[in-house]
Amino acid sequence: MILRNGRIIDPSSGIDGIGDLRIEDGKIAEIKLGGEISGDHEEHDCTGKVVCPGLIDIHVHLREPGQEYKEDMASGLGSAAAGGFTAVACMPNTTPVIDSAPIVRDLLTRAANEKKARLYVIGALSKGMKNAELAEMGDLKGAGAIAVSDDAYQVQDAGFMRKVMEYAAMLDLPVLAHCENTSLSDGGVMNEGYTASVLGLKGLPREAYEMDVMRNGLLAMMTGCHLHVLHVSTTREVEIIRFLKSLGAPITAETGPHYWCLTDEACKGYNTNAKMNPPLRTKTDCEAMIMGLKDGTLDCIATDHAPHAGYEKDQEFPIAPFGIHGLETSLALGITYLVTPEYLSLAALIGQMSTAPARILGLPGGTLEVGSVADITVFDPTAEWTVDPEAFVSKGKNTPFGGWKLTGKPVMTIVGGEVVFS
């Protein structure tokens, strides 16, 4: 296959220019800028399009096993491919929990048969995600798990988290942590502040999250474990992560599109599609997310894609579940709200959605280097479209962005040299 006349952007090598790219046997075989690659191959005209390393999302809820009514392997990996993602990493808070080697192997086998986006599996750090007994991390890694996490079941006991990190460090497994002190946040449903007071809803104080980022960062320094902080949402979290990095802490961090382009005012009218944890914060926090991405304090962008059935979100705000759809709007929200206002270059955005996620979890991909796997995203950076949740490939239609006009649209997703979305 030859991709002709596209703008080839590869943050891993500094390439940014118009040219051709050739794929052979599932690998990147040749890149030629300013010229034409000859050969008898299937060709795709990419004039006006960007050709870049496949996007990678390291924080996705695919709901399998046990919650297939929200999302299943086919719809989730299909949604990823439609969003331009060549690979996603799924979280372990399923039914049953992904805390054993057979579950990991089953998921990987079934994902390979789908021939859509690649799947990487994140195992639970404790059995049943009960934060009482360590999961068999060695077995999980042996079965193919790439990291462990407590996402949605936050570890409150510092001693237990130390033990988790000691074992994870020994196995060279990153720990992906949802940082929240539930003794402060218990019962909260949105950002603690003026809007919550007006709506009469219990708030989630930012301090509950910030103090846990500091605790876990210090434990990472103590144990040498690679800590990855999930879904950063507050200004002070960014400042704490910047401080910890200055001390040499082995820490990386992510934020999601909703945290730079929405505030807690999106919850007005008791809009449950704007309910998530961590919650939407303030304009100042949005600006901090942008600056954190710009200066590298925040290493990558991840969606925290969390699909729910419509009837689950169609409840009173306090009892509706947390979470929003993310895979099919992420790239466009980055282009519209980060690249167009010139906060980030297009290359920088691609780096934080592809090269950086691959580096953080040690995954193949994230590069167009000759000889590397041909996981490639092709997108139109100028395409204008309106978000229609009913058109999502995902089963989850729960998005606060319905009706928004965005710029930037994936047009082709290639995994291992095969087109999985066009």
PDB file of C-alpha atoms in Angstrom, residues 265-379:
ATOM      1  CA  GLU A 265     -21.380  24.836  34.262  1.00  0.00           C
ATOM      2  CA  ALA A 266     -22.022  22.051  31.756  1.00  0.00           C
ATOM      3  CA  CYS A 267     -23.870  20.304  34.613  1.00  0.00           C
ATOM      4  CA  LYS A 268     -26.535  23.018  34.665  1.00  0.00           C
ATOM      5  CA  GLY A 269     -29.985  21.658  34.023  1.00  0.00           C
ATOM      6  CA  TYR A 270     -28.838  18.507  35.815  1.00  0.00           C
ATOM      7  CA  ASN A 271     -27.150  17.320  32.625  1.00  0.00           C
ATOM      8  CA  THR A 272     -25.973  13.817  33.543  1.00  0.00           C
ATOM      9  CA  ASN A 273     -23.917  13.601  30.333  1.00  0.00           C
ATOM     10  CA  ALA A 274     -21.579  16.088  31.999  1.00  0.00           C
ATOM     11  CA  LYS A 275     -21.227  13.947  35.132  1.00  0.00           C
ATOM     12  CA  MET A 276     -17.824  12.317  35.499  1.00  0.00           C
ATOM     13  CA  ASN A 277     -15.205  11.555  38.132  1.00  0.00           C
ATOM     14  CA  PRO A 278     -12.983  13.498  38.485  1.00  0.00           C
ATOM     15  CA  PRO A 279     -15.601  16.154  37.795  1.00  0.00           C
ATOM     16  CA  LEU A 280     -15.482  19.082  35.424  1.00  0.00           C
ATOM     17  CA  ARG A 281     -13.877  22.013  37.210  1.00  0.00           C
ATOM     18  CA  THR A 282     -13.499  25.739  36.400  1.00  0.00           C
ATOM     19  CA  LYS A 283     -12.147  27.872  33.558  1.00  0.00           C
ATOM     20  CA  THR A 284      -8.913  28.345  35.499  1.00  0.00           C
ATOM     21  CA  ASP A 285      -8.503  24.570  35.707  1.00  0.00           C
ATOM     22  CA  CYS A 286      -9.167  24.253  31.960  1.00  0.00           C
ATOM     23  CA  GLU A 287      -6.380  26.743  31.313  1.00  0.00           C
ATOM     24  CA  ALA A 288      -4.068  24.795  33.628  1.00  0.00           C
ATOM     25  CA  MET A 289      -4.689  21.592  31.631  1.00  0.00           C
ATOM     26  CA  ILE A 290      -3.725  23.403  28.441  1.00  0.00           C
ATOM     27  CA  MET A 291      -0.581  24.852  29.974  1.00  0.00           C
ATOM     28  CA  GLY A 292       0.300  21.470  31.494  1.00  0.00           C
ATOM     29  CA  LEU A 293       0.101  19.856  28.059  1.00  0.00           C
ATOM     30  CA  LYS A 294       2.015  22.723  26.499  1.00  0.00           C
ATOM     31  CA  ASP A 295       4.973  22.549  28.901  1.00  0.00           C
ATOM     32  CA  GLY A 296       5.029  18.749  29.148  1.00  0.00           C
ATOM     33  CA  THR A 297       3.973  18.462  32.789  1.00  0.00           C
ATOM     34  CA  LEU A 298       1.050  16.425  31.479  1.00  0.00           C
ATOM     35  CA  ASP A 299       2.571  13.750  29.268  1.00  0.00           C
ATOM     36  CA  CYS A 300      -0.353  12.576  27.194  1.00  0.00           C
ATOM     37  CA  ILE A 301      -4.018  12.805  26.324  1.00  0.00           C
ATOM     38  CA  ALA A 302      -6.419   9.964  27.176  1.00  0.00           C
ATOM     39  CA  THR A 303     -10.190   9.883  26.875  1.00  0.00           C
ATOM     40  CA  ASP A 304     -11.367   7.810  29.867  1.00  0.00           C
ATOM     41  CA  HIS A 305     -13.989   6.525  27.403  1.00  0.00           C
ATOM     42  CA  ALA A 306     -16.809   5.346  29.682  1.00  0.00           C
ATOM     43  CA  PRO A 307     -19.924   4.263  27.758  1.00  0.00           C
ATOM     44  CA  HIS A 308     -23.233   3.763  29.546  1.00  0.00           C
ATOM     45  CA  ALA A 309     -26.699   2.664  28.448  1.00  0.00           C
ATOM     46  CA  GLY A 310     -29.088   5.520  27.807  1.00  0.00           C
ATOM     47  CA  TYR A 311     -31.461   4.567  30.601  1.00  0.00           C
ATOM     48  CA  GLU A 312     -28.594   4.659  33.111  1.00  0.00           C
ATOM     49  CA  LYS A 313     -27.817   8.283  32.333  1.00  0.00           C
ATOM     50  CA  ASP A 314     -31.513   9.147  32.142  1.00  0.00           C
ATOM     51  CA  GLN A 315     -31.868   9.278  35.930  1.00  0.00           C
ATOM     52  CA  GLU A 316     -31.649  11.881  38.665  1.00  0.00           C
ATOM     53  CA  PHE A 317     -28.213  13.479  38.702  1.00  0.00           C
ATOM     54  CA  PRO A 318     -27.080  12.058  42.076  1.00  0.00           C
ATOM     55  CA  ILE A 319     -27.717   8.442  41.069  1.00  0.00           C
ATOM     56  CA  ALA A 320     -26.719   8.513  37.391  1.00  0.00           C
ATOM     57  CA  PRO A 321     -23.318   6.874  36.773  1.00  0.00           C
ATOM     58  CA  PHE A 322     -20.123   8.825  36.196  1.00  0.00           C
ATOM     59  CA  GLY A 323     -18.531   8.847  32.759  1.00  0.00           C
ATOM     60  CA  ILE A 324     -18.771   9.987  29.140  1.00  0.00           C
ATOM     61  CA  HIS A 325     -18.103   8.665  25.657  1.00  0.00           C
ATOM     62  CA  GLY A 326     -14.691   9.806  24.424  1.00  0.00           C
ATOM     63  CA  LEU A 327     -13.155   7.871  21.537  1.00  0.00           C
ATOM     64  CA  GLU A 328     -14.928   9.438  18.560  1.00  0.00           C
ATOM     65  CA  THR A 329     -14.585  13.107  19.561  1.00  0.00           C
ATOM     66  CA  SER A 330     -11.102  13.248  21.098  1.00  0.00           C
ATOM     67  CA  LEU A 331      -9.018  14.129  18.034  1.00  0.00           C
ATOM     68  CA  ALA A 332     -11.444  16.826  16.879  1.00  0.00           C
ATOM     69  CA  LEU A 333     -11.597  18.393  20.351  1.00  0.00           C
ATOM     70  CA  GLY A 334      -7.799  18.541  20.337  1.00  0.00           C
ATOM     71  CA  ILE A 335      -7.658  20.197  16.927  1.00  0.00           C
ATOM     72  CA  THR A 336     -10.536  22.588  17.647  1.00  0.00           C
ATOM     73  CA  TYR A 337      -9.552  23.692  21.149  1.00  0.00           C
ATOM     74  CA  LEU A 338      -5.774  23.211  21.245  1.00  0.00           C
ATOM     75  CA  VAL A 339      -4.380  23.468  17.705  1.00  0.00           C
ATOM     76  CA  THR A 340      -6.691  26.065  16.151  1.00  0.00           C
ATOM     77  CA  PRO A 341      -6.111  28.582  19.022  1.00  0.00           C
ATOM     78  CA  GLU A 342      -2.362  27.780  18.669  1.00  0.00           C
ATOM     79  CA  TYR A 343      -1.849  26.400  22.155  1.00  0.00           C
ATOM     80  CA  LEU A 344      -0.265  23.314  20.597  1.00  0.00           C
ATOM     81  CA  SER A 345       1.123  22.570  17.162  1.00  0.00           C
ATOM     82  CA  LEU A 346      -0.441  19.741  15.205  1.00  0.00           C
ATOM     83  CA  ALA A 347       2.761  17.737  15.711  1.00  0.00           C
ATOM     84  CA  ALA A 348       2.603  18.290  19.473  1.00  0.00           C
ATOM     85  CA  LEU A 349      -1.022  17.123  19.620  1.00  0.00           C
ATOM     86  CA  ILE A 350      -0.170  13.989  17.656  1.00  0.00           C
ATOM     87  CA  GLY A 351       2.781  13.376  19.952  1.00  0.00           C
ATOM     88  CA  GLN A 352       0.559  13.468  23.031  1.00  0.00           C
ATOM     89  CA  MET A 353      -2.037  11.198  21.438  1.00  0.00           C
ATOM     90  CA  SER A 354       0.384   8.691  19.909  1.00  0.00           C
ATOM     91  CA  THR A 355       4.123   8.868  20.593  1.00  0.00           C
ATOM     92  CA  ALA A 356       3.814   9.710  24.297  1.00  0.00           C
ATOM     93  CA  PRO A 357       1.199   7.037  25.170  1.00  0.00           C
ATOM     94  CA  ALA A 358       3.379   4.414  23.450  1.00  0.00           C
ATOM     95  CA  ARG A 359       6.403   5.566  25.428  1.00  0.00           C
ATOM     96  CA  ILE A 360       4.581   5.677  28.768  1.00  0.00           C
ATOM     97  CA  LEU A 361       3.440   2.056  28.604  1.00  0.00           C
ATOM     98  CA  GLY A 362       6.238   0.693  26.418  1.00  0.00           C
ATOM     99  CA  LEU A 363       3.943  -0.162  23.513  1.00  0.00           C
ATOM    100  CA  PRO A 364       4.811  -0.733  19.857  1.00  0.00           C
ATOM    101  CA  GLY A 365       3.635   2.087  17.621  1.00  0.00           C
ATOM    102  CA  GLY A 366       3.756   5.827  18.133  1.00  0.00           C
ATOM    103  CA  THR A 367       6.280   6.164  15.284  1.00  0.00           C
ATOM    104  CA  LEU A 368       6.580   6.054  11.511  1.00  0.00           C
ATOM    105  CA  GLU A 369      10.184   4.905  11.620  1.00  0.00           C
ATOM    106  CA  VAL A 370      11.047   2.570   8.745  1.00  0.00           C
ATOM    107  CA  GLY A 371      10.719  -1.019   9.955  1.00  0.00           C
ATOM    108  CA  SER A 372       8.162  -0.196  12.646  1.00  0.00           C
ATOM    109  CA  VAL A 373       4.654  -1.623  12.715  1.00  0.00           C
ATOM    110  CA  ALA A 374       2.339   0.059  10.198  1.00  0.00           C
ATOM    111  CA  ASP A 375      -0.218   1.466  12.641  1.00  0.00           C
ATOM    112  CA  ILE A 376      -1.219   4.709  10.963  1.00  0.00           C
ATOM    113  CA  THR A 377      -3.928   7.348  11.312  1.00  0.00           C
ATOM    114  CA  VAL A 378      -4.959   9.511   8.358  1.00  0.00           C
ATOM    115  CA  PHE A 379      -7.147  12.504   9.142  1.00  0.00           C
TER     116      PHE A 379
END
